[in-house]
Coordinates of C-alpha atoms and ligand atoms in Angstrom, one line a residue:
M1360 CA -20.1 -20.1 -16.9
S1361 CA -23.7 -18.9 -16.4
A1362 CA -25.8 -18.2 -19.4
I1363 CA -28.2 -15.4 -20.2
D1364 CA -31.8 -16.7 -19.9
E1365 CA -35.3 -15.4 -19.3
T1366 CA -34.3 -14.0 -15.9
H1367 CA -32.4 -11.4 -17.7
D1368 CA -35.1 -10.5 -20.1
P1369 CA -35.4 -6.6 -20.1
A1370 CA -39.1 -6.9 -20.7
R1371 CA -39.6 -8.8 -17.6
T1372 CA -41.2 -6.8 -14.6
S1373 CA -42.3 -7.5 -11.2
W1374 CA -45.8 -7.1 -9.5
I1375 CA -43.6 -5.2 -6.7
E1376 CA -43.8 -1.9 -8.3
S1377 CA -40.6 -0.4 -6.7
A1378 CA -38.6 -3.0 -8.5
N1379 CA -39.4 -1.7 -11.9
G1380 CA -36.6 0.9 -12.8
H1381 CA -34.9 0.4 -9.5
P1382 CA -31.2 1.4 -9.8
D1383 CA -30.0 -1.5 -7.8
F1384 CA -32.6 -4.2 -7.4
P1385 CA -34.7 -4.8 -10.3
I1386 CA -36.2 -8.4 -10.9
Q1387 CA -33.2 -9.1 -13.2
N1388 CA -30.8 -8.9 -10.1
L1389 CA -32.3 -10.8 -7.2
P1390 CA -29.3 -10.7 -4.9
L1391 CA -29.1 -12.8 -1.8
G1392 CA -28.4 -11.7 1.8
I1393 CA -29.1 -12.0 5.6
F1394 CA -31.5 -9.5 7.2
S1395 CA -33.6 -9.0 10.3
P1396 CA -37.1 -7.6 10.0
P1397 CA -37.8 -5.0 12.9
G1398 CA -37.8 -6.9 16.2
H1399 CA -36.9 -10.4 14.6
H1400 CA -33.9 -12.7 14.2
A1401 CA -31.7 -12.8 11.2
R1402 CA -32.8 -14.9 8.2
P1403 CA -32.0 -15.2 4.4
G1404 CA -33.6 -12.8 1.9
V1405 CA -33.6 -11.5 -1.6
A1406 CA -33.6 -7.8 -2.3
I1407 CA -36.3 -6.7 -4.8
G1408 CA -37.0 -3.0 -5.4
D1409 CA -37.3 -1.4 -1.9
R1410 CA -38.4 -4.5 -0.3
I1411 CA -36.8 -7.8 1.0
L1412 CA -38.6 -11.1 0.3
E1413 CA -38.1 -13.5 3.2
L1414 CA -36.7 -16.8 1.6
S1415 CA -37.7 -19.2 4.4
G1416 CA -41.3 -18.6 3.7
V1417 CA -40.9 -19.6 0.0
G1418 CA -38.7 -22.5 0.7
A1419 CA -41.4 -25.1 -0.3
L1420 CA -41.8 -23.2 -3.6
L1421 CA -38.2 -23.5 -4.5
P1422 CA -36.1 -26.3 -5.9
E1423 CA -35.4 -29.0 -3.4
A1424 CA -31.7 -28.6 -3.1
V1425 CA -32.1 -25.1 -1.9
G1426 CA -35.5 -25.1 -0.2
H1427 CA -34.2 -26.6 3.1
L1428 CA -31.2 -24.3 3.4
L1429 CA -33.0 -21.2 3.8
T1430 CA -33.7 -21.2 7.7
G1431 CA -30.3 -20.5 9.0
T1432 CA -28.7 -17.2 9.7
T1433 CA -26.0 -17.3 7.1
L1434 CA -25.8 -18.1 3.5
N1435 CA -22.8 -20.4 3.7
P1436 CA -24.9 -23.6 2.8
L1437 CA -26.4 -21.8 -0.2
L1438 CA -23.0 -20.6 -1.4
A1439 CA -21.6 -24.1 -1.1
L1440 CA -24.2 -25.4 -3.7
P1441 CA -23.2 -26.0 -7.3
S1442 CA -24.1 -23.1 -9.4
A1443 CA -26.9 -25.1 -11.2
D1444 CA -28.9 -25.2 -7.9
R1445 CA -28.5 -21.4 -7.4
L1446 CA -29.5 -20.9 -11.1
A1447 CA -32.6 -23.0 -10.6
M1448 CA -33.6 -21.0 -7.5
R1449 CA -33.0 -17.7 -9.4
R1450 CA -35.3 -18.9 -12.3
R1451 CA -38.1 -19.9 -9.8
L1452 CA -37.8 -16.6 -7.7
S1453 CA -37.9 -14.6 -11.0
Q1454 CA -41.1 -16.5 -12.0
L1455 CA -42.7 -16.0 -8.6
L1456 CA -41.9 -12.3 -8.4
S1457 CA -43.0 -11.5 -12.0
D1458 CA -46.3 -13.4 -12.1
P1459 CA -49.0 -11.3 -10.3
A1460 CA -50.8 -14.5 -9.4
N1461 CA -48.3 -14.8 -6.6
R1462 CA -49.0 -11.4 -4.9
D1463 CA -51.4 -12.4 -2.3
A1464 CA -49.4 -15.5 -1.2
L1465 CA -46.1 -13.6 -1.1
T1466 CA -47.0 -10.1 0.2
P1467 CA -46.9 -11.2 3.9
L1468 CA -43.2 -12.3 3.2
L1469 CA -42.2 -8.8 1.9
H1470 CA -40.5 -6.3 4.3
R1471 CA -39.6 -2.8 3.7
A1472 CA -35.8 -2.8 3.3
A1473 CA -35.6 0.7 5.0
E1474 CA -36.9 -0.9 8.2
C1475 CA -34.8 -3.8 8.2
V1476 CA -31.2 -4.5 9.5
V1477 CA -28.7 -6.2 7.1
H1478 CA -26.1 -8.4 8.3
L1479 CA -23.0 -10.1 6.9
P1480 CA -24.3 -12.6 4.3
A1481 CA -21.9 -15.3 5.4
A1482 CA -19.9 -16.4 8.3
I1483 CA -16.5 -15.4 6.7
G1484 CA -14.0 -18.0 7.3
D1485 CA -11.0 -16.3 5.6
Y1486 CA -10.6 -12.9 4.0
T1487 CA -7.8 -12.4 1.5
D1488 CA -7.1 -9.1 -0.3
F1489 CA -5.4 -8.9 -3.7
Y1490 CA -3.7 -6.0 -5.5
V1491 CA -4.9 -6.4 -9.1
G1492 CA -5.8 -2.8 -9.9
I1493 CA -2.9 -2.1 -12.0
H1494 CA -3.2 1.8 -12.0
H1495 CA -3.6 1.8 -8.4
A1496 CA -0.3 -0.4 -8.0
M1497 CA 1.3 2.1 -10.5
N1498 CA 0.1 5.3 -8.7
V1499 CA 1.0 4.0 -5.3
G1500 CA 4.4 2.5 -6.5
K1501 CA 5.3 6.0 -8.1
Q1502 CA 4.9 7.7 -4.7
F1503 CA 7.3 5.4 -3.1
R1504 CA 9.6 4.5 -5.9
P1505 CA 9.3 7.1 -8.8
D1506 CA 11.6 5.2 -11.1
N1507 CA 10.3 1.8 -10.5
P1508 CA 6.7 1.8 -9.6
L1509 CA 5.8 -1.7 -10.4
L1510 CA 7.9 -4.4 -8.8
P1511 CA 9.1 -7.2 -11.3
N1512 CA 6.8 -9.9 -10.0
Y1513 CA 3.6 -7.8 -10.6
K1514 CA 2.9 -9.0 -14.1
Y1515 CA 3.6 -12.6 -13.3
V1516 CA 1.9 -13.1 -9.8
P1517 CA -1.5 -11.8 -8.7
I1518 CA -0.2 -10.3 -5.5
G1519 CA -2.2 -10.8 -2.5
Y1520 CA -2.1 -11.1 1.4
H1521 CA -4.2 -12.7 4.1
G1522 CA -6.6 -10.1 5.7
R1523 CA -8.7 -10.3 8.9
A1524 CA -12.2 -11.8 8.7
S1525 CA -13.3 -10.8 12.2
S1526 CA -13.5 -7.1 11.4
V1527 CA -15.4 -7.3 8.2
R1528 CA -18.8 -5.5 8.7
P1529 CA -21.7 -4.8 6.4
T1530 CA -22.7 -1.2 5.2
G1531 CA -23.8 1.3 7.8
V1532 CA -21.6 0.1 10.6
P1533 CA -19.4 3.1 11.7
V1534 CA -15.6 2.9 11.4
V1535 CA -13.7 3.8 14.6
R1536 CA -10.5 5.6 13.5
P1537 CA -7.6 3.5 14.5
N1538 CA -4.7 4.4 16.9
G1539 CA -1.4 3.1 15.9
Q1540 CA 2.4 3.8 15.4
R1541 CA 2.9 6.7 13.1
K1542 CA 6.3 8.1 12.0
G1543 CA 6.5 11.0 9.6
P1544 CA 9.5 11.2 7.1
D1545 CA 11.0 14.0 9.2
E1546 CA 10.5 12.3 12.6
D1547 CA 13.1 10.4 14.3
A1548 CA 10.9 8.0 16.2
P1549 CA 7.3 7.0 16.0
S1550 CA 4.5 8.1 18.3
F1551 CA 1.3 6.3 19.1
G1552 CA -2.0 7.9 18.4
P1553 CA -4.9 8.4 16.0
S1554 CA -4.1 7.7 12.3
R1555 CA -3.6 11.1 10.5
R1556 CA -3.9 9.6 7.1
L1557 CA -7.1 7.4 7.2
D1558 CA -8.1 6.5 3.7
Y1559 CA -10.7 4.2 1.9
E1560 CA -10.1 1.7 -0.9
L1561 CA -12.6 0.9 -3.6
E1562 CA -12.6 -2.7 -4.3
L1563 CA -14.8 -5.6 -5.5
G1564 CA -15.3 -8.6 -3.2
I1565 CA -15.6 -12.2 -4.5
W1566 CA -17.8 -14.7 -2.4
V1567 CA -16.3 -18.0 -2.6
G1568 CA -18.9 -20.7 -3.4
K1569 CA -18.0 -24.4 -3.6
G1570 CA -14.6 -24.9 -1.8
N1571 CA -11.6 -27.0 -2.7
E1572 CA -10.0 -29.8 -0.6
L1573 CA -6.6 -29.0 1.1
G1574 CA -4.0 -30.0 -1.5
R1575 CA -6.3 -29.9 -4.5
P1576 CA -5.7 -26.8 -6.6
I1577 CA -8.5 -25.3 -8.7
P1578 CA -7.9 -25.4 -12.5
I1579 CA -8.5 -22.1 -14.2
R1580 CA -11.2 -23.5 -16.3
E1581 CA -13.2 -24.6 -13.2
A1582 CA -12.6 -21.4 -11.2
P1583 CA -16.0 -19.9 -12.1
Q1584 CA -17.7 -22.8 -10.4
H1585 CA -16.1 -21.6 -7.2
I1586 CA -17.4 -18.1 -7.3
A1587 CA -20.9 -17.7 -6.0
G1588 CA -21.1 -13.9 -6.4
Y1589 CA -19.8 -10.6 -5.8
C1590 CA -19.9 -7.5 -3.5
L1591 CA -18.3 -4.0 -3.0
L1592 CA -15.6 -3.8 -0.5
N1593 CA -13.9 -0.8 1.2
D1594 CA -10.6 -1.9 2.6
W1595 CA -10.2 1.1 5.0
S1596 CA -6.4 1.9 5.3
A1597 CA -4.4 3.9 7.7
R1598 CA -1.7 5.2 5.3
D1599 CA 0.6 6.6 8.1
I1600 CA 0.4 3.3 10.1
Q1601 CA 0.9 1.3 6.8
A1602 CA 4.0 3.3 5.8
W1603 CA 5.7 2.6 9.0
E1604 CA 4.7 -1.0 9.5
Y1605 CA 4.6 -2.6 6.0
Q1606 CA 8.2 -3.7 5.8
P1607 CA 9.2 -6.6 5.5
L1608 CA 5.9 -8.6 6.0
G1609 CA 3.1 -6.4 4.5
P1610 CA -0.1 -4.9 5.7
F1611 CA -1.2 -5.6 9.2
L1612 CA -2.7 -3.1 11.7
A1613 CA -3.1 -0.5 9.0
K1614 CA -5.8 -2.5 7.4
N1615 CA -7.3 -5.1 9.8
F1616 CA -9.3 -2.6 12.1
H1617 CA -12.2 -2.6 9.8
S1618 CA -13.5 -3.5 6.3
T1619 CA -16.9 -2.6 4.9
I1620 CA -18.9 -4.6 2.4
S1621 CA -22.1 -4.2 0.6
P1622 CA -24.4 -6.8 2.2
W1623 CA -26.1 -8.3 -0.9
V1624 CA -24.5 -11.2 -2.8
V1625 CA -24.8 -10.2 -6.4
T1626 CA -24.7 -13.6 -7.9
A1627 CA -22.5 -14.7 -10.8
E1628 CA -25.7 -15.8 -12.5
A1629 CA -27.2 -12.3 -12.4
L1630 CA -24.0 -10.8 -13.8
A1631 CA -24.1 -13.1 -16.9
P1632 CA -25.1 -10.3 -19.5
F1633 CA -22.4 -8.1 -18.1
R1634 CA -19.3 -10.2 -19.0
L1635 CA -16.6 -8.5 -21.2
P1636 CA -13.3 -9.7 -22.6
Q1637 CA -10.4 -9.3 -20.3
P1638 CA -8.7 -6.2 -21.7
P1639 CA -5.5 -7.1 -23.9
R1640 CA -2.2 -6.7 -22.0
P1641 CA 0.0 -3.9 -23.1
E1642 CA 2.5 -4.7 -25.8
G1643 CA 5.7 -6.3 -24.3
D1644 CA 4.0 -7.5 -21.2
P1645 CA 4.4 -11.3 -20.5
Q1646 CA 1.5 -13.7 -21.0
P1647 CA 0.2 -15.2 -17.9
L1648 CA 1.8 -18.6 -16.9
A1649 CA -0.2 -21.5 -18.3
Y1650 CA -2.0 -22.3 -15.1
L1651 CA -3.5 -18.8 -15.1
L1652 CA -4.4 -18.7 -18.9
D1653 CA -7.8 -19.9 -20.2
T1654 CA -9.3 -18.8 -23.5
H1655 CA -12.8 -18.8 -22.3
D1656 CA -11.7 -16.6 -19.3
Q1657 CA -9.8 -14.1 -21.4
Q1658 CA -12.9 -13.8 -23.6
H1659 CA -15.5 -13.3 -20.8
G1660 CA -13.5 -12.7 -17.5
A1661 CA -14.1 -9.0 -17.1
F1662 CA -17.3 -7.1 -16.1
A1663 CA -19.1 -4.1 -17.5
L1664 CA -19.3 -2.5 -14.1
E1665 CA -19.1 1.2 -13.3
L1666 CA -17.7 1.9 -9.9
E1667 CA -18.2 5.1 -8.0
V1668 CA -17.0 6.7 -4.8
R1669 CA -18.9 9.5 -3.0
I1670 CA -18.2 11.4 0.3
A1671 CA -20.5 13.3 2.6
S1672 CA -18.8 15.3 5.4
E1673 CA -20.7 15.7 8.7
Q1674 CA -21.4 19.3 7.7
M1675 CA -22.7 18.2 4.1
R1676 CA -25.1 15.8 5.8
R1677 CA -26.3 18.5 8.4
E1678 CA -26.8 21.0 5.5
D1679 CA -28.4 18.3 3.4
T1680 CA -25.8 18.6 0.6
A1681 CA -25.7 15.8 -1.8
P1682 CA -22.7 13.5 -1.5
F1683 CA -19.8 14.6 -3.6
V1684 CA -18.4 12.3 -6.2
L1685 CA -14.6 11.6 -5.6
S1686 CA -14.3 9.2 -8.4
R1687 CA -16.0 7.1 -11.2
G1688 CA -14.5 4.5 -13.4
P1689 CA -14.9 1.1 -15.0
A1690 CA -14.1 -2.2 -13.2
T1691 CA -12.1 -3.3 -16.2
N1692 CA -8.9 -1.9 -14.8
M1693 CA -8.0 -5.1 -13.3
Y1694 CA -4.7 -6.7 -14.5
W1695 CA -6.0 -10.3 -13.4
T1696 CA -9.5 -11.8 -13.7
M1697 CA -11.7 -13.0 -10.8
A1698 CA -11.0 -16.5 -12.1
Q1699 CA -7.3 -16.0 -12.0
I1700 CA -7.4 -14.6 -8.6
V1701 CA -9.2 -17.8 -7.4
T1702 CA -7.0 -20.1 -9.2
H1703 CA -3.9 -18.5 -8.0
H1704 CA -5.1 -18.5 -4.4
A1705 CA -5.7 -22.3 -4.6
S1706 CA -2.6 -23.0 -6.8
N1707 CA -0.5 -24.1 -3.9
G1708 CA -3.2 -26.4 -2.6
C1709 CA -4.6 -23.8 -0.2
N1710 CA -8.2 -24.7 0.6
L1711 CA -10.8 -22.1 -0.1
Q1712 CA -14.2 -22.5 1.7
P1713 CA -17.9 -21.4 1.1
G1714 CA -18.3 -18.0 2.3
D1715 CA -14.7 -16.9 2.2
L1716 CA -14.3 -13.4 1.0
I1717 CA -11.5 -12.3 -1.6
G1718 CA -10.8 -8.6 -2.3
T1719 CA -9.6 -7.6 -5.8
G1720 CA -7.5 -4.8 -4.5
T1721 CA -8.2 -1.0 -5.1
I1722 CA -9.6 -0.4 -8.5
S1723 CA -8.4 2.8 -10.1
A1724 CA -8.8 4.1 -13.7
A1725 CA -5.8 5.4 -15.6
E1726 CA -7.2 8.9 -15.3
A1727 CA -7.4 11.1 -12.3
G1728 CA -11.1 11.1 -12.2
G1729 CA -11.2 7.3 -11.6
F1730 CA -8.7 6.9 -8.7
G1731 CA -9.9 4.5 -6.1
S1732 CA -8.3 6.0 -3.0
L1733 CA -7.6 9.4 -1.4
L1734 CA -3.8 8.5 -1.4
E1735 CA -4.0 8.6 -5.2
I1736 CA -6.5 11.5 -5.5
S1737 CA -4.7 13.9 -3.1
Q1738 CA -1.2 12.6 -4.5
G1739 CA -0.1 11.4 -1.1
G1740 CA -1.6 14.3 0.8
K1741 CA -0.2 17.1 -1.5
A1742 CA -3.4 18.0 -3.3
P1743 CA -6.4 18.6 -1.2
V1744 CA -9.9 17.9 -2.6
T1745 CA -12.5 20.6 -2.1
L1746 CA -16.0 19.7 -1.0
P1747 CA -19.2 21.7 -2.0
T1748 CA -19.1 23.2 1.6
G1749 CA -15.6 24.7 1.0
E1750 CA -14.2 22.1 3.3
T1751 CA -10.9 20.3 2.1
R1752 CA -9.7 16.8 2.3
T1753 CA -6.4 15.0 1.8
F1754 CA -7.4 12.1 3.9
L1755 CA -10.7 11.4 5.8
A1756 CA -12.0 13.4 8.7
D1757 CA -14.1 12.3 11.6
G1758 CA -17.7 12.4 10.7
D1759 CA -17.0 11.8 7.0
E1760 CA -19.2 9.2 5.2
V1761 CA -17.7 7.2 2.3
I1762 CA -20.2 5.6 -0.1
L1763 CA -19.1 3.1 -2.7
R1764 CA -21.7 2.0 -5.5
A1765 CA -21.4 -0.3 -8.5
T1766 CA -23.7 -0.5 -11.5
A1767 CA -23.6 -3.3 -14.1
R1768 CA -24.7 -2.0 -17.5
A1769 CA -24.9 -3.5 -21.1
D1770 CA -26.8 -2.6 -24.3
G1771 CA -30.1 -4.3 -24.3
Y1772 CA -30.3 -5.3 -20.7
V1773 CA -31.7 -3.7 -17.5
P1774 CA -28.9 -2.2 -15.4
I1775 CA -28.4 -3.9 -11.9
G1776 CA -26.6 -2.6 -8.9
F1777 CA -24.8 -3.7 -5.9
G1778 CA -26.5 -1.5 -3.2
A1779 CA -24.6 0.8 -1.0
C1780 CA -21.3 0.0 0.7
S1781 CA -21.0 3.1 3.2
A1782 CA -19.8 3.9 6.6
V1783 CA -19.2 7.0 8.8
I1784 CA -15.8 7.6 10.5
L1785 CA -15.9 8.0 14.3
P1786 CA -13.1 9.5 16.3
A1787 CA -10.3 7.4 17.7
P1788 CA -11.1 6.1 21.2
Ligands
CA666 CA1 -6.6 -3.3 -0.4

């Protein structure tokens, strides 16, 4: 697992002024992504303050293993590298961006982020979504099965399903409200039309690094070597379509119409200072089976990340009202670690590939202020939320913008953020 080094030094600053004190992208972060400068094609970059550094231009200054991988339009080859190579690149970039002697040479390679278009960082071969937020699973389970909210497999199996990679989009791409079959509890037959219960889900995403060969599982101790980085993920969900279609095979059209991610790969190396022990399981819960249990993972497998969801209705944006906080909570409310998710996914020999995206599942806190979906906040539509404009919401309205954020914090270190993961809802076609 990546170590803490000089790149995390809180005293290190950048000659790019906006990086110093930047809530997401100080020099301690250095997340990787794909962007287009105005009028130009897509290329790899690193976010630093309110700028993006074009990586192809510094390829010659970077370690040999990475230098020649920086001219494409996806990060897949970079994600596939051993983490030692990404770490070497990080250390070199940190040096280049902290030493003012590089200012003149690198300034032509800097672009104002606000003027650039961000893209998906990788060609996503496969997208899988898990369900490891135990409070979310409890809250949703209670709505469907008040006496038996968690099914018996939950504490043994990291529950997941295969999602749809083709409809993953970066932040900023509007979400078209899906049409589908909806059947209310009092209706005899379903009708087809716009979802009436459109929701978001606050999740983290794992970017798979080095893959595994078909038929060759990933031992839990090696799982960190297969994780290149992380993002925020909004698994938009049409609850009415979901409730009608999900039995017996699980989520389908209620989920696969669109998923939004934050476009910057926050590397596992950047997150080294923000590791936490996996919270102990409640008394009486089973221990993970041996293939999912590793002492080091239990000691360092969780993250000190604060997650936040805000909403801005069309009226709020028109009136310049600040987005309203729907929830705030820690990312430690995961019953399984990232390593356990990866190991379980490959445990049957399923091959993961560089650039695959894996969602954690909705991360909710135990308390109401930290619920990660409107389904939970509005108690299945029974308790509307009042926005600053006086508008109310049980589920999302057309024109609503949902903004997810994540910030890593630890004593003695500079906080780093994931950047925004946001999108506006457009009416159904
Ligand atoms: Ca989900």
